[in-house]
PDB file of C-alpha atoms in Angstrom:
ATOM      1  CA  THR J  45       0.000   0.000   0.000  1.00 95.00           C
ATOM      2  CA  VAL J  46       2.762   2.423   0.962  1.00 96.00           C
ATOM      3  CA  LEU J  47       4.819   1.659  -2.132  1.00 97.00           C
ATOM      4  CA  SER J  48       1.728   2.100  -4.317  1.00 97.00           C
ATOM      5  CA  ALA J  49       1.013   5.478  -2.720  1.00 97.00           C
ATOM      6  CA  ILE J  50       4.610   6.605  -3.288  1.00 98.00           C
ATOM      7  CA  ASN J  51       4.516   5.468  -6.928  1.00 98.00           C
ATOM      8  CA  GLU J  52       1.187   7.218  -7.565  1.00 98.00           C
ATOM      9  CA  GLY J  53       2.474  10.350  -5.850  1.00 98.00           C
ATOM     10  CA  LYS J  54       5.430  10.408  -8.235  1.00 97.00           C
ATOM     11  CA  LYS J  55       3.084  10.029 -11.215  1.00 98.00           C
ATOM     12  CA  LEU J  56       0.875  12.867  -9.954  1.00 98.00           C
ATOM     13  CA  GLY J  57       3.766  15.107  -8.947  1.00 98.00           C
ATOM     14  CA  ILE J  58       2.830  15.207  -5.268  1.00 97.00           C
ATOM     15  CA  GLY J  59       4.896  14.461  -2.187  1.00 96.00           C
ATOM     16  CA  VAL J  60       4.079  11.482  -0.003  1.00 97.00           C
ATOM     17  CA  VAL J  61       4.482  11.419   3.771  1.00 97.00           C
ATOM     18  CA  VAL J  62       4.925   7.986   5.317  1.00 97.00           C
ATOM     19  CA  ASP J  63       3.702   7.557   8.881  1.00 96.00           C
ATOM     20  CA  THR J  64       5.603   4.977  10.964  1.00 96.00           C
ATOM     21  CA  ILE J  65       2.789   4.268  13.431  1.00 94.00           C
ATOM     22  CA  GLY J  66       2.695   0.646  14.470  1.00 91.00           C
ATOM     23  CA  SER J  67       6.177  -0.137  13.156  1.00 94.00           C
ATOM     24  CA  MET J  68       8.178  -2.591  15.211  1.00 94.00           C
ATOM     25  CA  ASN J  69      11.377  -0.863  14.091  1.00 97.00           C
ATOM     26  CA  HIS J  70      10.813   2.773  13.124  1.00 97.00           C
ATOM     27  CA  ALA J  71      14.315   3.310  11.741  1.00 98.00           C
ATOM     28  CA  GLU J  72      14.189   0.250   9.494  1.00 98.00           C
ATOM     29  CA  ARG J  73      10.709   1.150   8.240  1.00 98.00           C
ATOM     30  CA  ALA J  74      11.870   4.710   7.584  1.00 98.00           C
ATOM     31  CA  ARG J  75      14.894   3.421   5.641  1.00 98.00           C
ATOM     32  CA  GLN J  76      12.680   1.147   3.547  1.00 98.00           C
ATOM     33  CA  CYS J  77      10.150   3.868   2.754  1.00 98.00           C
ATOM     34  CA  HIS J  78      12.849   6.411   1.952  1.00 97.00           C
ATOM     35  CA  ALA J  79      14.446   3.903  -0.436  1.00 98.00           C
ATOM     36  CA  TRP J  80      11.052   3.531  -2.105  1.00 98.00           C
ATOM     37  CA  GLY J  81      10.947   7.302  -2.623  1.00 98.00           C
ATOM     38  CA  ALA J  82       8.928   8.686   0.297  1.00 98.00           C
ATOM     39  CA  ASP J  83       9.293  12.445   0.508  1.00 97.00           C
ATOM     40  CA  LEU J  84       9.006  12.717   4.284  1.00 98.00           C
ATOM     41  CA  ILE J  85       9.068  10.267   7.178  1.00 98.00           C
ATOM     42  CA  TYR J  86       6.648  11.011  10.010  1.00 98.00           C
ATOM     43  CA  ILE J  87       7.306   9.361  13.377  1.00 98.00           C
ATOM     44  CA  HIS J  88       3.962   8.852  15.040  1.00 95.00           C
ATOM     45  CA  TYR J  89       3.543   8.132  18.733  1.00 94.00           C
ATOM     46  CA  SER J  90      -0.225   8.013  18.966  1.00 91.00           C
ATOM     47  CA  ALA J  91      -2.522   9.524  21.569  1.00 89.00           C
ATOM     48  CA  ASP J  92      -3.493   5.982  22.587  1.00 91.00           C
ATOM     49  CA  GLU J  93       0.164   5.076  23.104  1.00 91.00           C
ATOM     50  CA  ARG J  94       0.622   8.297  25.079  1.00 90.00           C
ATOM     51  CA  ARG J  95      -2.339   7.472  27.323  1.00 90.00           C
ATOM     52  CA  ALA J  96      -0.868   4.020  27.959  1.00 94.00           C
ATOM     53  CA  ASP J  97       2.637   5.410  28.639  1.00 94.00           C
ATOM     54  CA  ASP J  98       2.981   9.162  29.059  1.00 90.00           C
ATOM     55  CA  THR J  99       6.700   8.848  29.841  1.00 92.00           C
ATOM     56  CA  GLN J 100       7.422   8.311  26.137  1.00 94.00           C
ATOM     57  CA  ASP J 101       6.932  10.274  22.933  1.00 95.00           C
ATOM     58  CA  ALA J 102       8.099  10.155  19.319  1.00 96.00           C
ATOM     59  CA  THR J 103      11.543  11.557  20.186  1.00 97.00           C
ATOM     60  CA  GLN J 104      12.479   8.094  21.488  1.00 97.00           C
ATOM     61  CA  TRP J 105      12.907   7.050  17.842  1.00 97.00           C
ATOM     62  CA  LEU J 106      14.030  10.362  16.328  1.00 98.00           C
ATOM     63  CA  GLU J 107      17.786   9.880  16.515  1.00 97.00           C
ATOM     64  CA  SER J 108      17.704   6.402  14.964  1.00 98.00           C
ATOM     65  CA  VAL J 109      15.271   7.445  12.224  1.00 98.00           C
ATOM     66  CA  MET J 110      17.343  10.510  11.306  1.00 98.00           C
ATOM     67  CA  ALA J 111      20.447   8.294  11.150  1.00 98.00           C
ATOM     68  CA  ALA J 112      18.580   5.902   8.846  1.00 97.00           C
ATOM     69  CA  VAL J 113      17.361   8.449   6.285  1.00 98.00           C
ATOM     70  CA  PRO J 114      18.897  11.584   4.779  1.00 96.00           C
ATOM     71  CA  GLY J 115      15.518  13.100   3.933  1.00 94.00           C
ATOM     72  CA  PRO J 116      13.226  15.165   6.137  1.00 96.00           C
ATOM     73  CA  VAL J 117      11.749  13.708   9.313  1.00 98.00           C
ATOM     74  CA  GLY J 118       8.724  14.941  11.228  1.00 98.00           C
ATOM     75  CA  LEU J 119       7.036  13.767  14.393  1.00 97.00           C
ATOM     76  CA  THR J 120       4.158  13.981  16.823  1.00 94.00           C
ATOM     77  CA  CYS J 121       4.557  16.526  19.631  1.00 94.00           C
ATOM     78  CA  PHE J 122       2.341  16.425  22.710  1.00 92.00           C
ATOM     79  CA  THR J 123       3.780  19.448  24.541  1.00 91.00           C
ATOM     80  CA  VAL J 124       5.815  22.572  23.897  1.00 93.00           C
ATOM     81  CA  GLU J 125       8.729  20.915  25.692  1.00 94.00           C
ATOM     82  CA  ASN J 126       8.393  17.867  23.453  1.00 94.00           C
ATOM     83  CA  GLY J 127       8.524  20.114  20.372  1.00 96.00           C
ATOM     84  CA  VAL J 128      11.564  21.978  21.704  1.00 97.00           C
ATOM     85  CA  LYS J 129      13.409  18.702  22.343  1.00 97.00           C
ATOM     86  CA  ALA J 130      12.619  17.503  18.810  1.00 98.00           C
ATOM     87  CA  ALA J 131      13.736  20.844  17.340  1.00 98.00           C
ATOM     88  CA  GLN J 132      17.021  20.652  19.225  1.00 98.00           C
ATOM     89  CA  MET J 133      17.523  17.124  17.915  1.00 97.00           C
ATOM     90  CA  GLY J 134      17.077  18.272  14.306  1.00 97.00           C
ATOM     91  CA  ALA J 135      13.558  17.239  13.325  1.00 98.00           C
ATOM     92  CA  GLU J 136      12.289  19.227  10.355  1.00 97.00           C
ATOM     93  CA  TYR J 137       8.508  18.926  10.761  1.00 97.00           C
ATOM     94  CA  PHE J 138       6.364  19.095  13.878  1.00 97.00           C
ATOM     95  CA  VAL J 139       2.757  18.028  14.325  1.00 94.00           C
ATOM     96  CA  THR J 140       0.745  18.928  17.407  1.00 92.00           C
ATOM     97  CA  GLY J 141      -2.904  18.939  18.254  1.00 82.00           C
ATOM     98  CA  TYR J 142      -3.748  16.611  21.082  1.00 80.00           C
ATOM     99  CA  PRO J 143      -3.708  17.533  23.922  1.00 79.00           C
ATOM    100  CA  PRO J 144      -2.246  21.084  23.582  1.00 79.00           C
ATOM    101  CA  LEU J 145      -4.962  22.492  21.354  1.00 83.00           C
ATOM    102  CA  LEU J 146      -7.898  21.186  23.399  1.00 87.00           C
ATOM    103  CA  GLY J 147      -7.610  23.844  26.120  1.00 86.00           C
ATOM    104  CA  ASP J 148      -9.345  27.181  26.532  1.00 91.00           C
ATOM    105  CA  ASN J 149      -6.943  29.156  24.329  1.00 92.00           C
ATOM    106  CA  PRO J 150      -5.558  26.951  21.545  1.00 92.00           C
ATOM    107  CA  LEU J 151      -4.220  29.928  19.580  1.00 92.00           C
ATOM    108  CA  ALA J 152      -2.040  31.009  22.500  1.00 93.00           C
ATOM    109  CA  VAL J 153      -0.762  27.451  22.975  1.00 92.00           C
ATOM    110  CA  LEU J 154      -0.045  27.054  19.266  1.00 93.00           C
ATOM    111  CA  THR J 155       1.710  30.446  19.145  1.00 95.00           C
ATOM    112  CA  GLU J 156       3.887  29.451  22.101  1.00 95.00           C
ATOM    113  CA  PHE J 157       4.621  26.097  20.469  1.00 95.00           C
ATOM    114  CA  VAL J 158       5.651  27.635  17.136  1.00 96.00           C
ATOM    115  CA  GLN J 159       7.830  30.318  18.729  1.00 98.00           C
ATOM    116  CA  ALA J 160       9.561  27.835  21.033  1.00 97.00           C
ATOM    117  CA  VAL J 161      10.194  25.321  18.253  1.00 97.00           C
ATOM    118  CA  LYS J 162      11.513  27.976  15.872  1.00 97.00           C
ATOM    119  CA  SER J 163      13.840  29.488  18.456  1.00 98.00           C
ATOM    120  CA  ASN J 164      15.252  26.078  19.416  1.00 98.00           C
ATOM    121  CA  TYR J 165      15.591  24.532  15.965  1.00 97.00           C
ATOM    122  CA  ARG J 166      19.012  23.062  15.232  1.00 95.00           C
ATOM    123  CA  PRO J 167      19.486  21.598  11.753  1.00 93.00           C
ATOM    124  CA  ARG J 168      20.955  18.133  11.702  1.00 88.00           C
TER     125      ARG J 168
END
C-alpha cells in the first residue's frame, strides 16, 4: 500500500508522507520507505500510546530514524517541551494537536509552540 502510494504520488507530482505508526522498528521502516521514494518520514507516537505510557513520545525514535534516512523527518509533539526537544535534535517537521490544542486558548498554545520550536531549531 505504501509503495503504491509513493509510486502514484510520483506520477501525480505530489509528495508522499509515510507515517511509521505501528512499526516494530521505526528506523528500518523509515529506511525502507525512503528507499522507495517517500518524501518525508513522520514518526507517530499516537494519543493511545501516550495514554498508555505518558513517559514516552516520538523523540524516542528520532535519533535512529534521522540516522537511517537523509531526507526530512517529522514527528508527533504532545507538549511545547516535546517540540523543543525535537527541534534541538534536528527534526524538520512538527505536528501537534492533542492535547495542547484542546484547552481554553488553543491559539495562545499554538503560538507558544511555534515560537519555542523555531527558536530552538538546530538543523541536523
